[in-house]
Amino acid sequence: MADKSAVERGKDVKVPISPSIPSGNDTAWVDVSSILRRASDDIQSDELINGENFNLFAAMSALEIMDPKMDSGIVSTYYSVDEAIDNGAAPIPLSFDRTTDTQCVIDIMDHLLSCEATWHKGGSLAQTVFSCIYLLRPERTSSHALLHSFCRVVRTTCNAVVSTVSDVRTNEEEDLFVMAYGLQLKADGDEKCLSMLNAVEETLARQLKACKALSSKRRVLEDIEPLQGNLDFEEGFCRAVLCRLRFRKHFYHVLTCMRRPQGKGLEVAKKHILSCLSELDSMLKSEEFLRHTYACGISEDGLEDKTTASGRQPIGFDSTLNSRSAAPTPPRAIKLLSWKRAVNYFQKLLHDLEIICSNSLDPVFESALRFVVDFQKFEPDLVARAHIQHLLVQDGKLYGCEPIFSVICKAALLPEGAKNHELQKNETVVQLGQLVINLLRVLCTNTAWQRRKLGKILQDWRIIYVQLELAFRKEFGEITSTSTDQNMCLKICKHILIWVEEQTYSVALRFLVLGFELELYATSEYCMVYWYIYVILIKLTEKTHLRMMLSNESTGRRKSKKKRDIVNDMGKDYQIPPTVLLLQCYIYVAEGLMMMLASLRNENKLFLCVGPFNTEQERFMQQFELLQKAFVPDHASYFSYRETISNARFSTLSMHNCFKDAQKIAKGLHGNFANDPDRMVELRRIEQVAEHNAVALNLVCRLGTLEPSLKISFEFVHHPHFAVASVKRS
Amino acid sequence: MNAAQQDGTCSNHAEISDSSEQKNPSPFVGHAKKLIHHRMLIGIKDGRFFLGSFYCMDKQGNIILQDAVEYRSTRRTSPSPMEHRAVGLILIPFSCRTSCHADCSVEDQLSLLSLKDQN
């Protein structure tokens, strides 16, 4: 390597050029440093030496070498993994003292758990799990049975997770998650990892039994070499290693069972989940013992950040070795989760997976939708969401067994025979099937991405409605067979069209309410949002009711009343279905909120949409652009909104109290949903929203103009989507 | 920086360099310009080499290489095989440059030698 000072002095220096960097034919490498130095002396400070076609703007995008933010190849510790190994960065065995060796292996196990959790939460594989030198060279650990089998199972587990997430392909944050950049996710013999692990586990179990027998002075039945040298610590170490191994084994089983088609492995997966949770508890319990055995002892400060139970730094990890195999520019700096937080992450993941395993697998569209929406309330992470998606849609079928056309027919309340109709081969009907699958997938993604996607697919749903109408008309015109077939065809067409409209409004409603969960609306926008929700709910209720009535007409039967139905049948020959009544309840609440906010704006000049940047109309368009573009619903515009709210006054409200009506309906529905705990919770929440808002409205009506010091705010204390007005004296 | 350089178009720049050449013709500047687009091999403080086309250089001696490839050995202590990977458009600050070689034909080598002899 050339001497920098010699270069600076301007002398030509002999530089050994590697023969592997050849010059061209009939050319040679010539040292031009002095020429360039003299040339740079002769130019002005604002000049460049460049050729024609030089572009300064392009030149500005050059990566600066030796800048850590731009140069991913800076040599920090070692030039390569092999050099690191040569320099003893990852020794095998980790120590010739078996106790130290065991401690070091446990530290590696713990640190790998932290790495894995960090990867799940958004780090890259290269900086996390594959910062382990032992994982980068799998063949090296073969002489160390415990480390070898552990590394194998970690690698196989990561591979399984990557497969599931990439199979699902929703293109949200998993774009980076599945990038391995050539890292070895699969090594020879990995499929035998479980048998290897079982063998090691068996040995450890025997070692634990032996040391327990020894400590209780019972006769040792077999002669087995202990795990490590210090007999006082033997039991603690055996337990610590065992629970970590067993966790990995059960976790691997969870992942493989959940991947089995059609949800066949869910029951077994549940059992493994319980075992995993038990082993994680044991791991947490081992922390005290492991810290105690760390001879040097460490201060309590910073213990929360440690990536191992013992608090020690593990050996054999270097995340800089992989920086070149990642993207051209260095990856963003990440902080590894602490070991405790990693354990907590896995506990949550397992709880979320357990919920998925409890799915009844009922191939009914609405149940599947509700299941996903309820699941999302737990805020599951990417891996859990990938698994639920994988379960829901397999081979283009719901839960891998029910064809989508059959699902649609059932959802549209068509008779059993409809699902075999020729209509399912129609191109537009097939496209509808794709839209339905896509909708299910979108509902499994993270809230922010989901809302954006829901807004975008509204147009697709509108278009498919028009296309279906045309296709059905054509199809119907071509039918020459019996009238029964004609009847069935007509029935299918009618039902599906209504159902498609209903789903469109359902998507629009979810788009709107997710805005509250993501805190996208300012309080001054609540009025217009509730107006839009009100308008959508009306349409949704209309279509839902229509679909149900159509089904009653077709079957010629009344919907059977539940025995515990307390709705008073006063000679009416038709009962409004409970689902529709619940929607009506929501309509009243939305209307009440809209009118209350409108009155506050009109009379008290509160929550007005003012600001130096956007007018109210512009804000309206910003929030509802996607809905407006898709004409969902038709004729909903800023002007119809203004028309609705411009005359709102408290005096009119007191006569038309929506909140009281909502309460009445909700109370009446208790009997219908008695067997459904989730719906009961929802009913109670809505009742509370209605009740509190009614009280607030009353207060404002009586005192509003008399006491200007009243402060009114809207909070989501009882329901995530419907606010409750709170009136206080300031 | 004057307006012409901010604009970044070559025609404006050509005018400036032309005018400076007229005022102060330097054989070294001329020769350095001839090296533009030649393959250049630059050694860095940490032992890596970069091979690319010479794109430009400024008064401080910072060099930009186009379509550059990074070479490094797998061991600090040689001999060892070289790894390489493409890095695109890069700027090598003068402060970390340890060597600089250009791919020259026989004629170019001769003219370079004569230039060194003259000064």
PDB file of N, CA and C in Angstrom, chain A residues 1-2 4 7 12 15 18 20 22-24 27-32 35-36 40-43 45-50 55-56 58 62-63 65 71-73 77 79-80 82-83 86 324, chain B residues 5 13 20 26 28-29 36 39 41 45-48 50-51 55-59 70 72-76 82-83 85 89-91 93 95 98-104 109 112 116 119:
ATOM      1  N   MET A   1       0.860  -1.189   0.000  1.00  0.00           N
ATOM      2  CA  MET A   1       0.000   0.000   0.000  1.00  0.00           C
ATOM      3  C   MET A   1       0.892   1.234   0.000  1.00  0.00           C
ATOM      4  N   ALA A   2       0.506   2.256  -0.740  1.00  0.00           N
ATOM      5  CA  ALA A   2       1.359   3.433  -0.888  1.00  0.00           C
ATOM      6  C   ALA A   2       1.403   4.228   0.396  1.00  0.00           C
ATOM      7  N   LYS A   4       1.067   7.450   2.346  1.00  0.00           N
ATOM      8  CA  LYS A   4       0.290   8.667   2.093  1.00  0.00           C
ATOM      9  C   LYS A   4       1.180   9.902   2.115  1.00  0.00           C
ATOM     10  N   VAL A   7       2.970  10.440  -1.049  1.00  0.00           N
ATOM     11  CA  VAL A   7       2.081  11.004  -2.071  1.00  0.00           C
ATOM     12  C   VAL A   7       1.947  12.499  -1.863  1.00  0.00           C
ATOM     13  N   ASP A  12       6.759  10.273  -6.812  1.00  0.00           N
ATOM     14  CA  ASP A  12       6.174   9.048  -7.364  1.00  0.00           C
ATOM     15  C   ASP A  12       6.508   7.893  -6.465  1.00  0.00           C
ATOM     16  N   VAL A  15       3.761   1.546  -6.141  1.00  0.00           N
ATOM     17  CA  VAL A  15       2.586   0.956  -5.506  1.00  0.00           C
ATOM     18  C   VAL A  15       2.406  -0.462  -6.008  1.00  0.00           C
ATOM     19  N   SER A  18      -2.191  -5.177  -7.442  1.00  0.00           N
ATOM     20  CA  SER A  18      -2.485  -6.603  -7.435  1.00  0.00           C
ATOM     21  C   SER A  18      -2.634  -7.112  -8.865  1.00  0.00           C
ATOM     22  N   SER A  20      -4.532  -9.192  -9.855  1.00  0.00           N
ATOM     23  CA  SER A  20      -5.923  -9.491 -10.178  1.00  0.00           C
ATOM     24  C   SER A  20      -6.689  -8.261 -10.645  1.00  0.00           C
ATOM     25  N   PRO A  22      -6.124  -6.204 -13.597  1.00  0.00           N
ATOM     26  CA  PRO A  22      -5.242  -5.985 -14.744  1.00  0.00           C
ATOM     27  C   PRO A  22      -5.568  -4.685 -15.461  1.00  0.00           C
ATOM     28  N   SER A  23      -4.581  -4.178 -16.130  1.00  0.00           N
ATOM     29  CA  SER A  23      -4.821  -3.049 -17.018  1.00  0.00           C
ATOM     30  C   SER A  23      -5.277  -3.616 -18.358  1.00  0.00           C
ATOM     31  N   GLY A  24      -5.523  -2.726 -19.331  1.00  0.00           N
ATOM     32  CA  GLY A  24      -6.055  -3.214 -20.604  1.00  0.00           C
ATOM     33  C   GLY A  24      -4.972  -3.852 -21.464  1.00  0.00           C
ATOM     34  N   THR A  27      -1.783  -1.646 -22.623  1.00  0.00           N
ATOM     35  CA  THR A  27      -1.760  -0.484 -21.729  1.00  0.00           C
ATOM     36  C   THR A  27      -1.158  -0.920 -20.410  1.00  0.00           C
ATOM     37  N   ALA A  28      -0.801   0.070 -19.631  1.00  0.00           N
ATOM     38  CA  ALA A  28      -0.219  -0.265 -18.331  1.00  0.00           C
ATOM     39  C   ALA A  28      -0.684   0.738 -17.292  1.00  0.00           C
ATOM     40  N   TRP A  29      -0.597   0.357 -16.051  1.00  0.00           N
ATOM     41  CA  TRP A  29      -0.942   1.286 -14.982  1.00  0.00           C
ATOM     42  C   TRP A  29       0.201   2.270 -14.804  1.00  0.00           C
ATOM     43  N   VAL A  30      -0.118   3.540 -14.901  1.00  0.00           N
ATOM     44  CA  VAL A  30       0.889   4.575 -14.737  1.00  0.00           C
ATOM     45  C   VAL A  30       0.480   5.463 -13.572  1.00  0.00           C
ATOM     46  N   ASP A  31       1.442   5.733 -12.740  1.00  0.00           N
ATOM     47  CA  ASP A  31       1.148   6.580 -11.588  1.00  0.00           C
ATOM     48  C   ASP A  31       0.935   8.023 -12.044  1.00  0.00           C
ATOM     49  N   VAL A  32      -0.244   8.530 -11.841  1.00  0.00           N
ATOM     50  CA  VAL A  32      -0.551   9.886 -12.308  1.00  0.00           C
ATOM     51  C   VAL A  32      -0.792  10.857 -11.160  1.00  0.00           C
ATOM     52  N   ILE A  35       0.959  14.227 -11.613  1.00  0.00           N
ATOM     53  CA  ILE A  35       0.340  15.023 -12.684  1.00  0.00           C
ATOM     54  C   ILE A  35      -0.930  15.686 -12.168  1.00  0.00           C
ATOM     55  N   LEU A  36      -1.721  14.879 -11.499  1.00  0.00           N
ATOM     56  CA  LEU A  36      -3.000  15.404 -11.008  1.00  0.00           C
ATOM     57  C   LEU A  36      -2.778  16.493  -9.958  1.00  0.00           C
ATOM     58  N   SER A  40      -4.099  20.217 -10.328  1.00  0.00           N
ATOM     59  CA  SER A  40      -5.004  20.842  -9.349  1.00  0.00           C
ATOM     60  C   SER A  40      -4.418  22.150  -8.829  1.00  0.00           C
ATOM     61  N   ASP A  41      -3.090  22.241  -8.782  1.00  0.00           N
ATOM     62  CA  ASP A  41      -2.446  23.502  -8.386  1.00  0.00           C
ATOM     63  C   ASP A  41      -2.728  24.589  -9.393  1.00  0.00           C
ATOM     64  N   ASP A  42      -2.832  24.184 -10.667  1.00  0.00           N
ATOM     65  CA  ASP A  42      -2.957  25.175 -11.735  1.00  0.00           C
ATOM     66  C   ASP A  42      -4.379  25.623 -12.032  1.00  0.00           C
ATOM     67  N   ILE A  43      -5.350  24.986 -11.428  1.00  0.00           N
ATOM     68  CA  ILE A  43      -6.729  25.433 -11.707  1.00  0.00           C
ATOM     69  C   ILE A  43      -7.200  26.359 -10.596  1.00  0.00           C
ATOM     70  N   SER A  45      -9.972  27.822  -7.809  1.00  0.00           N
ATOM     71  CA  SER A  45     -10.700  27.084  -6.763  1.00  0.00           C
ATOM     72  C   SER A  45     -12.146  26.800  -7.145  1.00  0.00           C
ATOM     73  N   ASP A  46     -12.651  27.519  -8.136  1.00  0.00           N
ATOM     74  CA  ASP A  46     -14.038  27.222  -8.536  1.00  0.00           C
ATOM     75  C   ASP A  46     -14.095  26.397  -9.817  1.00  0.00           C
ATOM     76  N   GLU A  47     -12.943  25.841 -10.193  1.00  0.00           N
ATOM     77  CA  GLU A  47     -12.879  25.070 -11.434  1.00  0.00           C
ATOM     78  C   GLU A  47     -12.839  23.580 -11.180  1.00  0.00           C
ATOM     79  N   LEU A  48     -13.243  22.846 -12.219  1.00  0.00           N
ATOM     80  CA  LEU A  48     -13.133  21.394 -12.169  1.00  0.00           C
ATOM     81  C   LEU A  48     -12.375  20.917 -13.399  1.00  0.00           C
ATOM     82  N   ILE A  49     -11.730  19.808 -13.271  1.00  0.00           N
ATOM     83  CA  ILE A  49     -11.168  19.143 -14.446  1.00  0.00           C
ATOM     84  C   ILE A  49     -12.180  18.081 -14.830  1.00  0.00           C
ATOM     85  N   ASN A  50     -12.834  18.314 -15.950  1.00  0.00           N
ATOM     86  CA  ASN A  50     -13.855  17.363 -16.370  1.00  0.00           C
ATOM     87  C   ASN A  50     -13.922  17.330 -17.876  1.00  0.00           C
ATOM     88  N   ASN A  55     -21.974  16.461 -16.029  1.00  0.00           N
ATOM     89  CA  ASN A  55     -23.208  17.004 -15.469  1.00  0.00           C
ATOM     90  C   ASN A  55     -23.040  17.162 -13.961  1.00  0.00           C
ATOM     91  N   LEU A  56     -23.051  18.385 -13.508  1.00  0.00           N
ATOM     92  CA  LEU A  56     -22.812  18.635 -12.076  1.00  0.00           C
ATOM     93  C   LEU A  56     -23.897  18.005 -11.205  1.00  0.00           C
ATOM     94  N   ALA A  58     -25.621  15.325 -11.774  1.00  0.00           N
ATOM     95  CA  ALA A  58     -25.381  13.885 -11.652  1.00  0.00           C
ATOM     96  C   ALA A  58     -24.213  13.622 -10.710  1.00  0.00           C
ATOM     97  N   ALA A  62     -22.942  11.229  -6.366  1.00  0.00           N
ATOM     98  CA  ALA A  62     -21.876  10.246  -6.131  1.00  0.00           C
ATOM     99  C   ALA A  62     -21.812   9.863  -4.660  1.00  0.00           C
ATOM    100  N   LEU A  63     -21.557   8.593  -4.398  1.00  0.00           N
ATOM    101  CA  LEU A  63     -21.390   8.119  -3.020  1.00  0.00           C
ATOM    102  C   LEU A  63     -20.003   8.502  -2.552  1.00  0.00           C
ATOM    103  N   ILE A  65     -16.769   7.986  -0.585  1.00  0.00           N
ATOM    104  CA  ILE A  65     -16.046   6.878   0.048  1.00  0.00           C
ATOM    105  C   ILE A  65     -15.566   7.313   1.428  1.00  0.00           C
ATOM    106  N   ASP A  71     -20.818   4.793   2.470  1.00  0.00           N
ATOM    107  CA  ASP A  71     -19.879   3.767   2.050  1.00  0.00           C
ATOM    108  C   ASP A  71     -20.095   2.531   2.899  1.00  0.00           C
ATOM    109  N   SER A  72     -20.705   1.484   2.269  1.00  0.00           N
ATOM    110  CA  SER A  72     -20.990   0.289   3.071  1.00  0.00           C
ATOM    111  C   SER A  72     -19.797  -0.635   3.152  1.00  0.00           C
ATOM    112  N   GLY A  73     -18.702  -0.271   2.457  1.00  0.00           N
ATOM    113  CA  GLY A  73     -17.557  -1.176   2.453  1.00  0.00           C
ATOM    114  C   GLY A  73     -16.437  -0.810   3.393  1.00  0.00           C
ATOM    115  N   THR A  77     -13.853  -3.775  11.546  1.00  0.00           N
ATOM    116  CA  THR A  77     -13.202  -4.784  12.371  1.00  0.00           C
ATOM    117  C   THR A  77     -12.345  -5.709  11.507  1.00  0.00           C
ATOM    118  N   TYR A  79     -11.730  -7.650   7.483  1.00  0.00           N
ATOM    119  CA  TYR A  79     -11.955  -7.554   6.038  1.00  0.00           C
ATOM    120  C   TYR A  79     -13.039  -8.508   5.577  1.00  0.00           C
ATOM    121  N   SER A  80     -13.121  -9.648   6.243  1.00  0.00           N
ATOM    122  CA  SER A  80     -14.080 -10.651   5.800  1.00  0.00           C
ATOM    123  C   SER A  80     -14.402 -11.574   6.964  1.00  0.00           C
ATOM    124  N   ASP A  82     -13.933 -14.743   6.982  1.00  0.00           N
ATOM    125  CA  ASP A  82     -12.817 -15.680   7.155  1.00  0.00           C
ATOM    126  C   ASP A  82     -11.708 -15.070   7.984  1.00  0.00           C
ATOM    127  N   GLU A  83     -11.445 -13.780   7.757  1.00  0.00           N
ATOM    128  CA  GLU A  83     -10.400 -13.131   8.555  1.00  0.00           C
ATOM    129  C   GLU A  83     -10.825 -13.047  10.018  1.00  0.00           C
ATOM    130  N   ASP A  86     -10.259 -16.390  11.455  1.00  0.00           N
ATOM    131  CA  ASP A  86      -8.813 -16.602  11.664  1.00  0.00           C
ATOM    132  C   ASP A  86      -8.316 -15.890  12.907  1.00  0.00           C
ATOM    133  N   ARG A 324     -21.573  -5.339   3.309  1.00  0.00           N
ATOM    134  CA  ARG A 324     -21.407  -5.273   1.869  1.00  0.00           C
ATOM    135  C   ARG A 324     -22.425  -6.124   1.134  1.00  0.00           C
TER     136      ARG A 324
ATOM    137  N   GLN B   5     -21.555  27.501 -13.000  1.00  0.00           N
ATOM    138  CA  GLN B   5     -21.297  26.178 -12.423  1.00  0.00           C
ATOM    139  C   GLN B   5     -22.557  25.623 -11.774  1.00  0.00           C
ATOM    140  N   HIS B  13     -19.567  25.492 -18.893  1.00  0.00           N
ATOM    141  CA  HIS B  13     -18.328  25.136 -18.233  1.00  0.00           C
ATOM    142  C   HIS B  13     -17.165  25.169 -19.220  1.00  0.00           C
ATOM    143  N   SER B  20     -10.007  30.195 -19.147  1.00  0.00           N
ATOM    144  CA  SER B  20      -8.878  30.119 -18.199  1.00  0.00           C
ATOM    145  C   SER B  20      -7.644  29.559 -18.893  1.00  0.00           C
ATOM    146  N   SER B  26      -1.968  25.500 -18.915  1.00  0.00           N
ATOM    147  CA  SER B  26      -1.106  24.631 -18.124  1.00  0.00           C
ATOM    148  C   SER B  26      -1.047  23.279 -18.790  1.00  0.00           C
ATOM    149  N   PHE B  28      -0.163  20.616 -17.494  1.00  0.00           N
ATOM    150  CA  PHE B  28      -0.650  19.592 -16.565  1.00  0.00           C
ATOM    151  C   PHE B  28      -2.171  19.489 -16.607  1.00  0.00           C
ATOM    152  N   VAL B  29      -2.817  20.638 -16.679  1.00  0.00           N
ATOM    153  CA  VAL B  29      -4.284  20.625 -16.781  1.00  0.00           C
ATOM    154  C   VAL B  29      -4.701  19.933 -18.066  1.00  0.00           C
ATOM    155  N   ILE B  36      -9.387  12.071 -18.712  1.00  0.00           N
ATOM    156  CA  ILE B  36     -10.830  11.920 -18.465  1.00  0.00           C
ATOM    157  C   ILE B  36     -11.359  10.722 -19.255  1.00  0.00           C
ATOM    158  N   ARG B  39      -9.562   4.592 -17.624  1.00  0.00           N
ATOM    159  CA  ARG B  39      -9.733   3.809 -16.401  1.00  0.00           C
ATOM    160  C   ARG B  39      -8.669   4.235 -15.403  1.00  0.00           C
ATOM    161  N   LEU B  41      -7.206   3.626 -11.323  1.00  0.00           N
ATOM    162  CA  LEU B  41      -7.192   2.720 -10.175  1.00  0.00           C
ATOM    163  C   LEU B  41      -6.706   3.513  -8.970  1.00  0.00           C
ATOM    164  N   LYS B  45      -6.886   4.493   1.960  1.00  0.00           N
ATOM    165  CA  LYS B  45      -6.215   4.283   3.262  1.00  0.00           C
ATOM    166  C   LYS B  45      -6.496   2.926   3.887  1.00  0.00           C
ATOM    167  N   ASP B  46      -7.741   2.427   3.796  1.00  0.00           N
ATOM    168  CA  ASP B  46      -8.058   1.187   4.510  1.00  0.00           C
ATOM    169  C   ASP B  46      -7.726  -0.060   3.699  1.00  0.00           C
ATOM    170  N   GLY B  47      -7.025   0.139   2.581  1.00  0.00           N
ATOM    171  CA  GLY B  47      -6.540  -1.018   1.838  1.00  0.00           C
ATOM    172  C   GLY B  47      -7.386  -1.396   0.623  1.00  0.00           C
ATOM    173  N   ARG B  48      -8.512  -0.718   0.430  1.00  0.00           N
ATOM    174  CA  ARG B  48      -9.329  -1.053  -0.737  1.00  0.00           C
ATOM    175  C   ARG B  48      -8.821  -0.326  -1.970  1.00  0.00           C
ATOM    176  N   PHE B  50     -10.257   1.162  -5.868  1.00  0.00           N
ATOM    177  CA  PHE B  50     -11.440   1.437  -6.672  1.00  0.00           C
ATOM    178  C   PHE B  50     -11.017   1.617  -8.125  1.00  0.00           C
ATOM    179  N   LEU B  51     -11.678   0.883  -9.000  1.00  0.00           N
ATOM    180  CA  LEU B  51     -11.373   0.989 -10.428  1.00  0.00           C
ATOM    181  C   LEU B  51     -12.580   1.548 -11.145  1.00  0.00           C
ATOM    182  N   TYR B  55     -13.936  10.736 -13.980  1.00  0.00           N
ATOM    183  CA  TYR B  55     -15.061  11.604 -14.347  1.00  0.00           C
ATOM    184  C   TYR B  55     -14.716  13.077 -14.150  1.00  0.00           C
ATOM    185  N   CYS B  56     -14.195  13.385 -12.970  1.00  0.00           N
ATOM    186  CA  CYS B  56     -13.759  14.767 -12.743  1.00  0.00           C
ATOM    187  C   CYS B  56     -12.902  14.864 -11.503  1.00  0.00           C
ATOM    188  N   MET B  57     -12.240  16.021 -11.389  1.00  0.00           N
ATOM    189  CA  MET B  57     -11.434  16.289 -10.201  1.00  0.00           C
ATOM    190  C   MET B  57     -11.539  17.765  -9.867  1.00  0.00           C
ATOM    191  N   ASP B  58     -11.462  18.118  -8.574  1.00  0.00           N
ATOM    192  CA  ASP B  58     -11.519  19.535  -8.201  1.00  0.00           C
ATOM    193  C   ASP B  58     -10.151  19.997  -7.681  1.00  0.00           C
ATOM    194  N   LYS B  59     -10.107  21.246  -7.279  1.00  0.00           N
ATOM    195  CA  LYS B  59      -8.831  21.817  -6.873  1.00  0.00           C
ATOM    196  C   LYS B  59      -8.233  21.104  -5.660  1.00  0.00           C
ATOM    197  N   GLU B  70     -15.267  -1.829  -6.562  1.00  0.00           N
ATOM    198  CA  GLU B  70     -14.462  -1.835  -5.331  1.00  0.00           C
ATOM    199  C   GLU B  70     -13.747  -3.167  -5.245  1.00  0.00           C
ATOM    200  N   ARG B  72     -11.244  -5.526  -2.782  1.00  0.00           N
ATOM    201  CA  ARG B  72     -10.578  -5.639  -1.484  1.00  0.00           C
ATOM    202  C   ARG B  72     -10.120  -7.067  -1.291  1.00  0.00           C
ATOM    203  N   SER B  73      -9.066  -7.219  -0.533  1.00  0.00           N
ATOM    204  CA  SER B  73      -8.609  -8.578  -0.271  1.00  0.00           C
ATOM    205  C   SER B  73      -9.382  -9.096   0.939  1.00  0.00           C
ATOM    206  N   THR B  74      -9.451 -10.398   1.049  1.00  0.00           N
ATOM    207  CA  THR B  74     -10.226 -10.969   2.138  1.00  0.00           C
ATOM    208  C   THR B  74      -9.426 -11.085   3.427  1.00  0.00           C
ATOM    209  N   ARG B  75      -8.161 -10.841   3.308  1.00  0.00           N
ATOM    210  CA  ARG B  75      -7.329 -10.823   4.503  1.00  0.00           C
ATOM    211  C   ARG B  75      -6.502  -9.548   4.505  1.00  0.00           C
ATOM    212  N   ARG B  76      -6.286  -9.012   5.710  1.00  0.00           N
ATOM    213  CA  ARG B  76      -5.464  -7.810   5.825  1.00  0.00           C
ATOM    214  C   ARG B  76      -4.036  -8.112   5.398  1.00  0.00           C
ATOM    215  N   MET B  82      -8.896 -11.567  -4.063  1.00  0.00           N
ATOM    216  CA  MET B  82      -9.592 -10.284  -4.041  1.00  0.00           C
ATOM    217  C   MET B  82     -11.095 -10.497  -4.257  1.00  0.00           C
ATOM    218  N   GLU B  83     -11.890  -9.753  -3.473  1.00  0.00           N
ATOM    219  CA  GLU B  83     -13.340  -9.734  -3.742  1.00  0.00           C
ATOM    220  C   GLU B  83     -13.622  -8.442  -4.480  1.00  0.00           C
ATOM    221  N   ARG B  85     -16.962  -5.755  -6.045  1.00  0.00           N
ATOM    222  CA  ARG B  85     -18.381  -5.496  -6.260  1.00  0.00           C
ATOM    223  C   ARG B  85     -18.543  -4.119  -6.890  1.00  0.00           C
ATOM    224  N   LEU B  89     -21.285   5.415  -9.180  1.00  0.00           N
ATOM    225  CA  LEU B  89     -20.601   6.716  -9.210  1.00  0.00           C
ATOM    226  C   LEU B  89     -20.118   7.059  -7.810  1.00  0.00           C
ATOM    227  N   ILE B  90     -18.808   7.233  -7.654  1.00  0.00           N
ATOM    228  CA  ILE B  90     -18.270   7.481  -6.307  1.00  0.00           C
ATOM    229  C   ILE B  90     -17.336   8.672  -6.300  1.00  0.00           C
ATOM    230  N   LEU B  91     -17.268   9.278  -5.115  1.00  0.00           N
ATOM    231  CA  LEU B  91     -16.335  10.390  -4.905  1.00  0.00           C
ATOM    232  C   LEU B  91     -15.282   9.935  -3.904  1.00  0.00           C
ATOM    233  N   PRO B  93     -12.439  11.260  -1.617  1.00  0.00           N
ATOM    234  CA  PRO B  93     -11.818  12.481  -1.090  1.00  0.00           C
ATOM    235  C   PRO B  93     -10.307  12.364  -1.136  1.00  0.00           C
ATOM    236  N   SER B  95      -8.196  13.184   0.993  1.00  0.00           N
ATOM    237  CA  SER B  95      -7.616  12.790   2.277  1.00  0.00           C
ATOM    238  C   SER B  95      -7.520  11.285   2.464  1.00  0.00           C
ATOM    239  N   THR B  98      -4.560   7.076  -1.349  1.00  0.00           N
ATOM    240  CA  THR B  98      -3.139   6.791  -1.126  1.00  0.00           C
ATOM    241  C   THR B  98      -2.380   6.582  -2.426  1.00  0.00           C
ATOM    242  N   SER B  99      -3.074   6.212  -3.484  1.00  0.00           N
ATOM    243  CA  SER B  99      -2.387   6.027  -4.758  1.00  0.00           C
ATOM    244  C   SER B  99      -3.367   6.310  -5.876  1.00  0.00           C
ATOM    245  N   CYS B 100      -2.819   6.634  -7.047  1.00  0.00           N
ATOM    246  CA  CYS B 100      -3.669   6.921  -8.184  1.00  0.00           C
ATOM    247  C   CYS B 100      -2.964   6.541  -9.470  1.00  0.00           C
ATOM    248  N   HIS B 101      -3.481   5.531 -10.162  1.00  0.00           N
ATOM    249  CA  HIS B 101      -2.872   5.066 -11.407  1.00  0.00           C
ATOM    250  C   HIS B 101      -3.901   5.135 -12.511  1.00  0.00           C
ATOM    251  N   ALA B 102      -3.418   5.483 -13.729  1.00  0.00           N
ATOM    252  CA  ALA B 102      -4.318   5.520 -14.879  1.00  0.00           C
ATOM    253  C   ALA B 102      -3.862   4.510 -15.911  1.00  0.00           C
ATOM    254  N   ASP B 103      -4.822   3.999 -16.647  1.00  0.00           N
ATOM    255  CA  ASP B 103      -4.574   3.026 -17.704  1.00  0.00           C
ATOM    256  C   ASP B 103      -4.123   3.781 -18.941  1.00  0.00           C
ATOM    257  N   CYS B 104      -2.825   3.689 -19.258  1.00  0.00           N
ATOM    258  CA  CYS B 104      -2.307   4.483 -20.372  1.00  0.00           C
ATOM    259  C   CYS B 104      -1.676   3.627 -21.443  1.00  0.00           C
ATOM    260  N   GLN B 109       2.140   7.075 -22.143  1.00  0.00           N
ATOM    261  CA  GLN B 109       3.197   6.909 -21.135  1.00  0.00           C
ATOM    262  C   GLN B 109       4.421   7.746 -21.494  1.00  0.00           C
ATOM    263  N   LEU B 112       3.773  11.400 -20.940  1.00  0.00           N
ATOM    264  CA  LEU B 112       3.765  11.666 -19.496  1.00  0.00           C
ATOM    265  C   LEU B 112       5.189  11.788 -18.968  1.00  0.00           C
ATOM    266  N   LYS B 116       7.065  14.974 -17.169  1.00  0.00           N
ATOM    267  CA  LYS B 116       7.708  14.942 -15.855  1.00  0.00           C
ATOM    268  C   LYS B 116       9.140  15.440 -15.963  1.00  0.00           C
ATOM    269  N   ASN B 119       9.572  19.301 -16.024  1.00  0.00           N
ATOM    270  CA  ASN B 119       9.344  20.100 -14.799  1.00  0.00           C
ATOM    271  C   ASN B 119      10.004  19.528 -13.569  1.00  0.00           C
TER     272      ASN B 119
END
